[in-house]
PDB file of C-alpha atoms in Angstrom:
ATOM      1  CA  MET A   1      14.573  79.970 -26.975  1.00  0.00           C
ATOM      2  CA  ARG A   2      14.577  77.086 -24.831  1.00  0.00           C
ATOM      3  CA  ILE A   3      12.639  73.652 -26.106  1.00  0.00           C
ATOM      4  CA  HIS A   4      11.173  71.551 -23.614  1.00  0.00           C
ATOM      5  CA  LEU A   5      10.675  67.526 -24.182  1.00  0.00           C
ATOM      6  CA  ILE A   6       7.794  66.699 -22.162  1.00  0.00           C
ATOM      7  CA  ALA A   7       7.450  63.468 -21.507  1.00  0.00           C
ATOM      8  CA  VAL A   8       4.936  61.000 -20.102  1.00  0.00           C
ATOM      9  CA  GLY A   9       7.034  57.996 -18.076  1.00  0.00           C
ATOM     10  CA  GLN A  10       9.936  59.130 -15.072  1.00  0.00           C
ATOM     11  CA  ARG A  11      12.580  56.697 -13.892  1.00  0.00           C
ATOM     12  CA  MET A  12      13.911  56.068 -16.849  1.00  0.00           C
ATOM     13  CA  PRO A  13      16.993  53.664 -17.180  1.00  0.00           C
ATOM     14  CA  GLY A  14      20.681  54.668 -16.925  1.00  0.00           C
ATOM     15  CA  TRP A  15      22.160  54.470 -20.455  1.00  0.00           C
ATOM     16  CA  VAL A  16      18.671  56.291 -21.355  1.00  0.00           C
ATOM     17  CA  GLU A  17      19.355  59.414 -19.266  1.00  0.00           C
ATOM     18  CA  ALA A  18      23.144  58.879 -20.074  1.00  0.00           C
ATOM     19  CA  ALA A  19      22.419  59.741 -23.597  1.00  0.00           C
ATOM     20  CA  TYR A  20      19.819  62.568 -23.224  1.00  0.00           C
ATOM     21  CA  ARG A  21      22.062  63.860 -21.454  1.00  0.00           C
ATOM     22  CA  GLU A  22      24.766  63.933 -23.797  1.00  0.00           C
ATOM     23  CA  TYR A  23      23.244  64.910 -26.720  1.00  0.00           C
ATOM     24  CA  ALA A  24      21.022  67.886 -24.613  1.00  0.00           C
ATOM     25  CA  GLY A  25      24.587  69.217 -22.901  1.00  0.00           C
ATOM     26  CA  ARG A  26      25.542  70.012 -26.481  1.00  0.00           C
ATOM     27  CA  MET A  27      23.120  71.975 -27.563  1.00  0.00           C
ATOM     28  CA  PRO A  28      24.353  75.820 -27.930  1.00  0.00           C
ATOM     29  CA  PRO A  29      22.440  78.044 -25.642  1.00  0.00           C
ATOM     30  CA  GLU A  30      20.768  80.286 -27.681  1.00  0.00           C
ATOM     31  CA  SER A  31      18.532  76.412 -28.392  1.00  0.00           C
ATOM     32  CA  THR A  32      19.577  74.604 -24.624  1.00  0.00           C
ATOM     33  CA  LEU A  33      16.986  71.756 -24.595  1.00  0.00           C
ATOM     34  CA  GLN A  34      15.441  70.841 -21.199  1.00  0.00           C
ATOM     35  CA  LEU A  35      13.679  67.778 -20.877  1.00  0.00           C
ATOM     36  CA  VAL A  36      10.774  67.919 -18.417  1.00  0.00           C
ATOM     37  CA  GLU A  37       9.140  64.134 -17.350  1.00  0.00           C
ATOM     38  CA  VAL A  38       5.776  64.025 -15.572  1.00  0.00           C
ATOM     39  CA  ALA A  39       4.035  61.604 -14.702  1.00  0.00           C
ATOM     40  CA  ALA A  40       2.499  58.891 -15.959  1.00  0.00           C
ATOM     41  CA  GLU A  41      -0.305  56.740 -14.665  1.00  0.00           C
ATOM     42  CA  LYS A  42      -1.147  53.386 -12.836  1.00  0.00           C
ATOM     43  CA  ARG A  43      -2.256  50.828 -15.746  1.00  0.00           C
ATOM     44  CA  GLY A  44      -4.551  47.953 -14.294  1.00  0.00           C
ATOM     45  CA  ARG A  45      -6.508  45.258 -15.748  1.00  0.00           C
ATOM     46  CA  LYS A  46      -9.572  46.946 -16.302  1.00  0.00           C
ATOM     47  CA  ALA A  47      -8.383  50.433 -16.813  1.00  0.00           C
ATOM     48  CA  ASP A  48     -10.044  53.238 -18.535  1.00  0.00           C
ATOM     49  CA  LEU A  49      -7.410  53.886 -22.013  1.00  0.00           C
ATOM     50  CA  VAL A  50      -9.176  56.921 -22.864  1.00  0.00           C
ATOM     51  CA  ARG A  51      -9.357  58.397 -18.959  1.00  0.00           C
ATOM     52  CA  ILE A  52      -5.813  57.621 -18.672  1.00  0.00           C
ATOM     53  CA  ALA A  53      -4.563  59.449 -21.570  1.00  0.00           C
ATOM     54  CA  GLU A  54      -6.762  62.373 -20.439  1.00  0.00           C
ATOM     55  CA  ARG A  55      -5.018  63.205 -16.993  1.00  0.00           C
ATOM     56  CA  GLU A  56      -1.633  62.511 -19.334  1.00  0.00           C
ATOM     57  CA  ALA A  57      -2.980  64.977 -21.515  1.00  0.00           C
ATOM     58  CA  GLU A  58      -3.329  67.158 -18.272  1.00  0.00           C
ATOM     59  CA  ARG A  59      -0.052  67.877 -17.038  1.00  0.00           C
ATOM     60  CA  LEU A  60       1.598  67.170 -20.648  1.00  0.00           C
ATOM     61  CA  ARG A  61       0.025  71.306 -20.600  1.00  0.00           C
ATOM     62  CA  ALA A  62       0.480  72.280 -17.258  1.00  0.00           C
ATOM     63  CA  ALA A  63       4.297  71.083 -18.143  1.00  0.00           C
ATOM     64  CA  THR A  64       3.985  73.959 -20.648  1.00  0.00           C
ATOM     65  CA  PRO A  65       5.116  77.194 -20.390  1.00  0.00           C
ATOM     66  CA  ARG A  66       2.260  79.979 -21.425  1.00  0.00           C
ATOM     67  CA  GLY A  67       3.317  81.079 -24.830  1.00  0.00           C
ATOM     68  CA  ALA A  68       5.514  77.773 -26.229  1.00  0.00           C
ATOM     69  CA  ARG A  69       5.216  76.260 -29.790  1.00  0.00           C
ATOM     70  CA  ILE A  70       3.520  72.766 -28.875  1.00  0.00           C
ATOM     71  CA  VAL A  71       5.006  70.314 -31.161  1.00  0.00           C
ATOM     72  CA  ALA A  72       3.983  66.574 -30.571  1.00  0.00           C
ATOM     73  CA  LEU A  73       5.244  63.272 -31.509  1.00  0.00           C
ATOM     74  CA  ASP A  74       2.810  61.428 -33.137  1.00  0.00           C
ATOM     75  CA  ALA A  75       2.656  58.671 -35.513  1.00  0.00           C
ATOM     76  CA  ARG A  76      -0.122  60.615 -38.093  1.00  0.00           C
ATOM     77  CA  GLY A  77       2.606  63.121 -37.981  1.00  0.00           C
ATOM     78  CA  ARG A  78       4.422  64.559 -40.756  1.00  0.00           C
ATOM     79  CA  GLN A  79       8.613  63.257 -41.029  1.00  0.00           C
ATOM     80  CA  PHE A  80      11.724  64.899 -41.572  1.00  0.00           C
ATOM     81  CA  ASP A  81      15.265  64.194 -42.611  1.00  0.00           C
ATOM     82  CA  THR A  82      17.841  66.455 -40.952  1.00  0.00           C
ATOM     83  CA  PRO A  83      18.441  68.838 -43.366  1.00  0.00           C
ATOM     84  CA  LYS A  84      14.445  69.795 -43.413  1.00  0.00           C
ATOM     85  CA  LEU A  85      14.671  69.611 -39.387  1.00  0.00           C
ATOM     86  CA  ALA A  86      17.408  72.203 -39.118  1.00  0.00           C
ATOM     87  CA  VAL A  87      15.722  74.355 -41.564  1.00  0.00           C
ATOM     88  CA  ARG A  88      12.481  74.088 -38.868  1.00  0.00           C
ATOM     89  CA  LEU A  89      14.600  75.001 -35.540  1.00  0.00           C
ATOM     90  CA  SER A  90      16.321  78.078 -37.682  1.00  0.00           C
ATOM     91  CA  GLY A  91      13.139  79.334 -38.159  1.00  0.00           C
ATOM     92  CA  TRP A  92      12.450  78.518 -34.150  1.00  0.00           C
ATOM     93  CA  LEU A  93      14.855  80.056 -33.623  1.00  0.00           C
ATOM     94  CA  GLN A  94      13.961  83.128 -35.346  1.00  0.00           C
ATOM     95  CA  ASP A  95      10.893  82.954 -34.044  1.00  0.00           C
ATOM     96  CA  GLY A  96      12.423  82.924 -30.281  1.00  0.00           C
ATOM     97  CA  ARG A  97       9.445  81.367 -28.439  1.00  0.00           C
ATOM     98  CA  ASP A  98       9.959  78.688 -26.927  1.00  0.00           C
ATOM     99  CA  VAL A  99       9.383  74.839 -27.802  1.00  0.00           C
ATOM    100  CA  ALA A 100       7.030  72.771 -26.316  1.00  0.00           C
ATOM    101  CA  LEU A 101       7.768  68.570 -27.766  1.00  0.00           C
ATOM    102  CA  TRP A 102       4.820  66.487 -26.445  1.00  0.00           C
ATOM    103  CA  VAL A 103       5.681  62.511 -25.583  1.00  0.00           C
ATOM    104  CA  GLY A 104       2.581  60.873 -25.047  1.00  0.00           C
ATOM    105  CA  GLY A 105       2.106  57.691 -23.052  1.00  0.00           C
ATOM    106  CA  PRO A 106       2.265  54.229 -24.011  1.00  0.00           C
ATOM    107  CA  GLU A 107      -1.909  54.806 -25.535  1.00  0.00           C
ATOM    108  CA  GLY A 108      -0.063  58.071 -27.303  1.00  0.00           C
ATOM    109  CA  LEU A 109      -2.071  61.663 -27.646  1.00  0.00           C
ATOM    110  CA  THR A 110      -5.698  62.184 -26.954  1.00  0.00           C
ATOM    111  CA  ASP A 111      -7.054  64.018 -29.846  1.00  0.00           C
ATOM    112  CA  ALA A 112      -7.686  66.815 -28.297  1.00  0.00           C
ATOM    113  CA  ALA A 113      -3.913  66.622 -27.161  1.00  0.00           C
ATOM    114  CA  ARG A 114      -3.180  66.707 -31.005  1.00  0.00           C
ATOM    115  CA  ALA A 115      -5.545  69.108 -31.793  1.00  0.00           C
ATOM    116  CA  GLU A 116      -3.588  71.920 -30.002  1.00  0.00           C
ATOM    117  CA  ALA A 117       0.051  71.014 -31.643  1.00  0.00           C
ATOM    118  CA  GLU A 118       1.445  73.673 -34.506  1.00  0.00           C
ATOM    119  CA  LEU A 119       3.019  70.444 -35.357  1.00  0.00           C
ATOM    120  CA  LEU A 120       2.900  66.587 -35.244  1.00  0.00           C
ATOM    121  CA  TRP A 121       5.871  65.776 -35.632  1.00  0.00           C
ATOM    122  CA  SER A 122       6.359  61.511 -36.641  1.00  0.00           C
ATOM    123  CA  LEU A 123      10.627  60.487 -36.161  1.00  0.00           C
ATOM    124  CA  SER A 124       9.544  57.267 -38.355  1.00  0.00           C
ATOM    125  CA  ALA A 125       7.527  55.081 -40.049  1.00  0.00           C
ATOM    126  CA  LEU A 126       8.871  53.037 -37.732  1.00  0.00           C
ATOM    127  CA  THR A 127       7.603  52.663 -33.331  1.00  0.00           C
ATOM    128  CA  PHE A 128      10.184  53.086 -30.541  1.00  0.00           C
ATOM    129  CA  PRO A 129       9.721  52.499 -27.451  1.00  0.00           C
ATOM    130  CA  HIS A 130       9.687  55.653 -25.106  1.00  0.00           C
ATOM    131  CA  PRO A 131      12.237  55.889 -23.236  1.00  0.00           C
ATOM    132  CA  LEU A 132      14.373  55.720 -26.530  1.00  0.00           C
ATOM    133  CA  VAL A 133      12.175  58.913 -28.775  1.00  0.00           C
ATOM    134  CA  ARG A 134      14.552  61.079 -25.785  1.00  0.00           C
ATOM    135  CA  VAL A 135      17.419  60.185 -26.779  1.00  0.00           C
ATOM    136  CA  ILE A 136      15.938  60.162 -31.039  1.00  0.00           C
ATOM    137  CA  VAL A 137      14.719  63.497 -30.526  1.00  0.00           C
ATOM    138  CA  ALA A 138      17.634  64.953 -28.152  1.00  0.00           C
ATOM    139  CA  GLU A 139      20.791  63.835 -31.534  1.00  0.00           C
ATOM    140  CA  GLN A 140      18.453  65.246 -33.627  1.00  0.00           C
ATOM    141  CA  LEU A 141      17.786  67.776 -32.267  1.00  0.00           C
ATOM    142  CA  TYR A 142      21.275  68.508 -31.698  1.00  0.00           C
ATOM    143  CA  ARG A 143      21.748  67.320 -35.498  1.00  0.00           C
ATOM    144  CA  ALA A 144      19.898  69.816 -36.406  1.00  0.00           C
ATOM    145  CA  SER A 145      21.819  72.750 -35.089  1.00  0.00           C
ATOM    146  CA  SER A 146      25.387  71.381 -35.736  1.00  0.00           C
ATOM    147  CA  ILE A 147      23.683  71.961 -39.384  1.00  0.00           C
ATOM    148  CA  ILE A 148      22.689  75.449 -38.265  1.00  0.00           C
ATOM    149  CA  ASN A 149      26.329  76.396 -36.315  1.00  0.00           C
ATOM    150  CA  HIS A 150      28.579  74.983 -40.006  1.00  0.00           C
ATOM    151  CA  HIS A 151      29.711  72.722 -37.221  1.00  0.00           C
ATOM    152  CA  PRO A 152      30.770  69.379 -38.909  1.00  0.00           C
ATOM    153  CA  TYR A 153      29.085  66.516 -36.744  1.00  0.00           C
ATOM    154  CA  HIS A 154      26.619  66.071 -39.637  1.00  0.00           C
ATOM    155  CA  ARG A 155      27.966  65.043 -42.573  1.00  0.00           C
ATOM    156  CA  ASP A 156      25.927  64.252 -46.094  1.00  0.00           C
TER     157      ASP A 156
END
């Protein structure tokens, strides 16, 4: 199974890229994590933000592998502690389908994009900058996989 972190936005700061690569590189071969960046729409003073979010959602869809389970990161989603995320990841591994994690742009995901997702996942009640979300997701997936594989990285 491959996990595709499909995120709106390109050209992240070096520390984001390095931290993401660090955790993605630790993922076991049975659940590799790959980042797919899709272009953000340009935003001007009088931008149609609804249309912008729709176009970004189209790019997320286009980057999603056929048959992949779609999990949308959204503030309205379910929160998991790390052990529960490990249970969820274990279920995804058993299912064998690829997983596409969608991270929208500054306006978030459209209602239609959220409706396409099999799961809405909220990382926290806090608001994080989009670059940091990539790092948090990669680290938490690695931590969940370490629980599954009885690796000592996660300590209760």
